[in-house]
Coordinates of C-alpha atoms and ligand atoms in Angstrom, one line a residue:
M167 CA 171.6 109.8 83.9
L168 CA 172.1 111.5 87.2
S169 CA 174.9 110.2 89.2
L170 CA 174.6 110.8 93.0
A171 CA 178.2 109.8 93.5
S172 CA 179.4 112.6 91.3
A173 CA 176.7 115.2 92.0
P174 CA 175.5 114.9 95.5
C175 CA 174.2 118.5 95.5
T176 CA 171.5 117.5 92.9
V177 CA 169.8 115.1 95.3
A178 CA 167.4 117.8 96.5
R179 CA 166.3 118.5 92.9
V180 CA 165.4 114.9 91.9
S181 CA 163.6 112.4 94.0
T182 CA 165.6 109.7 95.7
L183 CA 163.5 107.2 93.7
D184 CA 164.7 108.8 90.4
A185 CA 168.3 108.7 91.8
T186 CA 168.1 105.0 92.5
F187 CA 168.3 104.4 88.8
D188 CA 172.1 104.8 89.3
I189 CA 172.1 101.5 91.2
L190 CA 169.0 99.5 90.2
Q191 CA 169.3 96.4 87.9
C192 CA 166.8 94.3 86.2
P193 CA 165.7 91.4 88.4
S194 CA 165.1 89.2 85.3
C195 CA 168.4 89.7 83.4
G196 CA 170.7 91.8 85.6
E197 CA 171.0 94.6 83.0
P198 CA 170.9 98.2 84.4
L199 CA 167.4 99.7 84.7
S200 CA 166.5 103.1 83.2
P201 CA 163.4 105.2 83.9
A202 CA 160.5 104.6 81.5
D203 CA 157.3 106.6 81.3
D204 CA 155.4 104.7 83.9
G205 CA 158.2 102.7 85.5
A206 CA 161.5 101.1 84.7
T207 CA 163.0 99.2 81.8
C208 CA 166.2 97.4 80.8
A209 CA 168.0 96.8 77.5
N210 CA 166.2 93.5 77.1
R211 CA 162.8 95.4 77.4
H212 CA 161.8 93.9 80.7
H213 CA 159.4 96.4 82.1
F214 CA 158.5 97.2 85.7
D215 CA 155.8 99.5 87.1
R216 CA 156.2 102.5 89.3
A217 CA 153.3 102.6 91.8
R218 CA 151.3 105.7 92.5
Q219 CA 152.4 105.4 96.1
G220 CA 156.0 106.2 95.1
Y221 CA 157.9 102.9 94.8
V222 CA 159.1 100.7 92.0
S223 CA 157.9 97.2 91.8
L224 CA 160.8 94.9 90.8
R225 CA 159.1 91.6 91.0
A226 CA 160.6 89.2 88.4
A227 CA 158.8 86.1 87.1
H228 CA 159.1 83.7 90.0
K229 CA 162.0 81.2 89.5
G230 CA 162.5 79.7 93.0
K231 CA 160.7 76.8 94.7
G232 CA 157.4 77.3 96.5
A233 CA 155.3 80.4 96.5
P234 CA 156.9 83.8 95.7
A235 CA 157.6 85.8 98.9
S236 CA 154.8 88.2 99.6
G237 CA 156.2 89.6 102.8
D238 CA 154.5 91.0 105.9
T239 CA 150.8 91.8 105.9
P240 CA 149.4 95.2 107.0
E241 CA 148.5 93.8 110.4
M242 CA 152.1 92.5 111.0
L243 CA 153.5 95.9 109.9
E244 CA 151.1 97.7 112.3
A245 CA 152.2 95.4 115.2
R246 CA 155.9 96.0 114.4
E247 CA 155.3 99.8 114.1
R248 CA 153.6 99.9 117.5
F249 CA 156.3 97.8 119.1
Q250 CA 159.1 99.9 117.7
A251 CA 157.2 103.2 118.6
E252 CA 157.1 102.0 122.2
G253 CA 160.9 102.0 122.2
F254 CA 161.5 98.3 122.6
H255 CA 163.9 98.1 119.7
D256 CA 165.7 101.4 120.4
D257 CA 168.8 99.7 121.9
I258 CA 169.1 97.6 118.8
A259 CA 168.7 100.6 116.5
A260 CA 171.4 102.4 118.5
A261 CA 173.8 99.5 118.0
V262 CA 173.0 99.4 114.3
L263 CA 173.6 103.1 114.0
A264 CA 176.9 102.9 115.9
A265 CA 178.0 100.3 113.3
V266 CA 177.5 102.7 110.4
P267 CA 180.8 104.6 109.8
A268 CA 180.5 108.2 111.0
D269 CA 181.6 109.5 107.6
A270 CA 179.4 107.1 105.6
R271 CA 178.3 108.5 102.2
G272 CA 176.7 107.1 99.1
W273 CA 174.0 104.5 99.1
L274 CA 172.4 102.6 102.1
A275 CA 170.4 99.5 101.1
D276 CA 168.0 98.1 103.8
L277 CA 167.3 94.5 102.6
G278 CA 164.0 93.2 104.0
G279 CA 163.8 96.7 105.4
G280 CA 160.1 96.7 106.1
T281 CA 158.7 100.2 106.7
G282 CA 162.1 101.8 106.7
W283 CA 162.2 102.4 110.5
Y284 CA 165.9 101.7 110.8
A285 CA 166.9 103.2 107.5
A286 CA 165.2 106.6 108.3
Q287 CA 167.0 106.8 111.6
I288 CA 170.4 106.2 110.0
L289 CA 169.7 108.8 107.2
D290 CA 168.8 111.3 109.9
A291 CA 172.2 110.7 111.6
R292 CA 174.3 110.3 108.4
P293 CA 173.4 113.3 106.1
E294 CA 175.7 112.2 103.2
L295 CA 173.8 108.9 102.8
H296 CA 170.7 108.3 100.7
G297 CA 168.9 105.0 101.0
V298 CA 166.7 102.4 99.5
V299 CA 164.5 99.9 101.2
L300 CA 163.9 96.6 99.4
D301 CA 161.1 94.5 100.7
A302 CA 158.7 91.8 99.4
S303 CA 155.8 93.4 101.1
A304 CA 153.9 96.0 99.0
P305 CA 152.2 97.6 102.1
A306 CA 155.7 97.9 103.7
V307 CA 157.3 99.7 100.8
R308 CA 154.3 102.0 100.5
I309 CA 155.2 103.2 104.1
A310 CA 158.9 103.1 103.5
A311 CA 158.5 105.4 100.4
R312 CA 157.3 108.1 102.8
A313 CA 159.6 107.4 105.7
H314 CA 162.4 109.8 104.8
E315 CA 163.0 112.4 102.1
R316 CA 166.3 110.6 101.2
L317 CA 164.8 107.1 101.3
A318 CA 163.4 105.3 98.2
A319 CA 161.5 102.1 98.3
V320 CA 161.5 99.1 96.0
S321 CA 159.3 96.0 96.1
A322 CA 161.5 93.0 95.5
D323 CA 162.1 89.4 96.6
V324 CA 165.7 89.5 97.9
W325 CA 165.8 85.7 97.9
S326 CA 165.7 85.6 94.1
G327 CA 168.5 88.1 93.8
I328 CA 168.9 91.7 95.0
P329 CA 168.0 94.0 92.1
L330 CA 171.0 96.3 92.8
R331 CA 174.1 96.6 90.7
D332 CA 177.5 95.1 91.6
A333 CA 179.5 97.2 94.0
S334 CA 176.8 99.9 94.2
V335 CA 176.1 100.1 97.9
D336 CA 178.2 101.6 100.7
V337 CA 176.1 100.4 103.7
A338 CA 173.9 97.2 103.5
L339 CA 171.5 96.3 106.3
R340 CA 169.8 93.0 107.0
I341 CA 167.8 93.3 110.2
F342 CA 165.6 90.4 111.2
A343 CA 165.3 89.6 107.5
P344 CA 166.2 86.9 105.1
G345 CA 168.7 86.9 102.2
S346 CA 171.9 85.5 100.8
A347 CA 175.3 86.7 102.1
D348 CA 176.8 86.2 98.5
E349 CA 174.3 88.7 97.2
V350 CA 175.1 91.2 100.0
R351 CA 178.8 90.9 99.1
R352 CA 178.0 91.4 95.4
I353 CA 176.3 94.7 95.9
L354 CA 178.9 96.2 98.4
A355 CA 181.2 98.9 97.0
P356 CA 184.9 98.8 97.9
G357 CA 185.2 99.8 101.5
G358 CA 181.5 99.1 102.1
T359 CA 179.9 97.9 105.3
A360 CA 177.3 95.2 105.9
I361 CA 175.4 95.2 109.1
F362 CA 173.4 92.2 110.2
V363 CA 171.1 91.8 113.2
V364 CA 171.2 88.2 114.3
P365 CA 168.6 87.0 116.9
H366 CA 169.8 84.6 119.6
G367 CA 168.0 81.4 120.5
D368 CA 166.5 83.0 123.6
H369 CA 165.2 86.1 121.8
Q370 CA 161.5 86.5 123.0
R371 CA 161.7 83.0 124.4
E372 CA 159.2 83.7 127.2
L373 CA 156.4 84.2 124.7
G374 CA 156.7 80.6 123.6
H375 CA 155.7 79.2 127.0
G376 CA 152.5 77.3 126.7
L377 CA 151.8 78.6 123.2
K378 CA 152.7 76.6 120.2
L379 CA 154.6 79.5 118.6
M380 CA 157.3 79.5 116.0
K381 CA 160.5 81.0 117.5
V382 CA 162.1 83.9 115.8
P383 CA 164.6 82.0 113.7
A384 CA 167.9 82.2 115.5
G385 CA 171.2 82.7 113.7
K386 CA 174.7 82.3 114.8
A387 CA 176.7 85.5 115.0
D388 CA 179.9 83.6 114.2
D389 CA 178.4 82.1 111.1
V390 CA 177.2 85.5 109.9
A391 CA 180.6 87.0 110.6
A392 CA 182.1 84.3 108.5
S393 CA 179.5 84.6 105.7
I394 CA 181.5 87.0 103.6
P395 CA 184.9 85.4 103.6
D396 CA 186.9 88.3 102.3
A397 CA 185.4 90.8 104.7
T398 CA 186.9 92.1 107.9
L399 CA 184.9 91.8 111.1
V400 CA 184.6 95.4 112.4
S401 CA 182.3 94.8 115.4
S402 CA 180.1 92.2 117.0
V403 CA 177.9 93.7 119.7
E404 CA 175.4 91.8 121.8
V405 CA 172.2 93.7 122.7
R406 CA 170.5 91.9 125.6
Q407 CA 167.7 93.3 127.7
R408 CA 164.5 92.3 129.5
V409 CA 161.4 94.3 128.6
E410 CA 158.1 94.4 130.6
L411 CA 155.2 94.1 128.2
S412 CA 151.4 94.5 128.6
V413 CA 149.3 91.8 127.0
E414 CA 148.7 94.0 123.9
Q415 CA 152.5 94.6 123.6
A416 CA 153.2 90.9 124.0
L417 CA 150.6 90.2 121.3
D418 CA 152.4 92.7 119.0
A419 CA 155.7 91.0 119.7
V420 CA 154.2 87.7 118.6
F421 CA 152.1 89.0 115.7
M422 CA 154.8 91.2 114.1
G423 CA 156.6 88.0 113.0
P424 CA 155.7 84.9 111.1
N425 CA 153.4 83.6 113.8
A426 CA 150.9 86.0 112.3
F427 CA 150.6 83.5 109.4
H428 CA 149.6 80.6 111.6
Q429 CA 148.0 82.0 114.8
D430 CA 144.8 83.8 115.8
R431 CA 145.4 87.0 117.8
V432 CA 142.2 86.6 119.8
K433 CA 143.1 83.0 120.8
V434 CA 146.7 83.9 121.8
G435 CA 145.4 86.9 123.6
A436 CA 143.0 84.7 125.6
V437 CA 146.0 82.7 126.8
L438 CA 148.1 85.7 127.6
E439 CA 145.3 87.2 129.6
G440 CA 145.9 84.3 132.0
W441 CA 149.5 85.4 132.6
T442 CA 150.6 87.9 135.2
A443 CA 151.2 91.2 133.5
P444 CA 153.6 92.8 133.0
I445 CA 155.1 90.0 131.0
S446 CA 158.9 90.0 131.3
V447 CA 160.5 89.2 127.9
T448 CA 164.1 88.7 126.8
L449 CA 165.3 90.6 123.7
A450 CA 168.7 89.2 122.6
V451 CA 170.5 89.9 119.3
T452 CA 174.0 90.4 118.1
V453 CA 174.7 93.2 115.7
V454 CA 177.5 92.2 113.3
A455 CA 179.3 94.7 111.1
L456 CA 181.6 93.5 108.3
Q457 CA 183.7 95.7 106.0
V458 CA 185.1 94.8 102.6
D459 CA 188.2 96.2 100.9
Ligands
SAM185 C1 160.8 90.7 110.7 S1 160.5 91.9 109.4 C2 161.9 93.0 109.6 C3 161.6 94.3 109.0 C4 162.7 95.4 109.3 N1 164.1 94.9 108.9 C5 162.7 95.8 110.7 O1 163.4 95.1 111.5 O2 161.9 96.7 111.1 C6 161.1 90.9 108.0 C7 160.9 91.7 106.7 O3 161.4 90.9 105.6 C8 160.5 91.0 104.5 N2 160.7 89.8 103.7 C9 160.4 88.5 104.0 N3 160.8 87.7 103.0 C10 161.4 88.5 102.0 C11 162.0 88.3 100.8 N4 162.1 87.1 100.3 N5 162.4 89.4 100.1 C12 162.3 90.6 100.6 N6 161.7 90.9 101.8 C13 161.3 89.9 102.5 C14 159.1 91.1 105.2 O4 158.1 91.6 104.3 C15 159.4 92.0 106.4 O5 159.2 93.3 106.1
ZN186 ZN1 166.0 92.8 82.0

């Protein structure tokens, strides 16, 4: 099998998705995955499909409580893509990129990476990295599969285990996304870096006024920094700004997140029309970078 670690010059001749077989493992049994005619298979003959749109679907039989994660809908992804394209998350992206070692090489894994917006920017700036987005949302990974020539995409529920091999990843990202720190630790290679974006309690707080909205779930940067006990804290950088939003932009800020599952855009829009635009909104996160030995 092709090893990117030993043969980086071959990357251009095989697709990044083919190359991910160096690091993929079966979500059902944890054995390494190999390419099969129409997808991927492991020694225990678990089989996974490769979608025509260029991603591998590593959805195991659901073991957890409740419904399996299905991830963001196309409408949520469109709202997030518009919001990111307007530049509102550029400062966060710059802080994430600054946390990626300048000489990073090997594999980047973007966990809950959505459309690959962050991963693609990092791959542009770090030519020795190749990346994989893992996300529960099939429409998201369809977009991520086309986001960068060195970026592959995998549909997976990261809560039920990350389908990547132990110590296979040099940079792991978890940006506004769920997942277990133990699993992040497991996939990190020696010397690897994990980067987390942790929203503060007042992130987008103004959008909750008068609307019964779910807040972006806040985390505590200190807890995240301590979540991998044997890691060293490399940096913890607060990104705090106020952005001025039109009603449509404010609606995108609300509907790119889980409120989209519970709220009606037309009804929320009717409330926001009564507010004085531009709507001034706080963005506040901490970007935490940890490194393991
Ligand atoms: C708020 S979005 C952030 C996306 C991306 N990190 C970004 O900031 O552009 C959260 C992402 O996590 C994904 N997600 C939610 N639950 C998941 C799970 N259990 N496994 C994998 N992805 C999940 C969603 O589909 C969505 O793309
Ligand atoms: Zn298996």
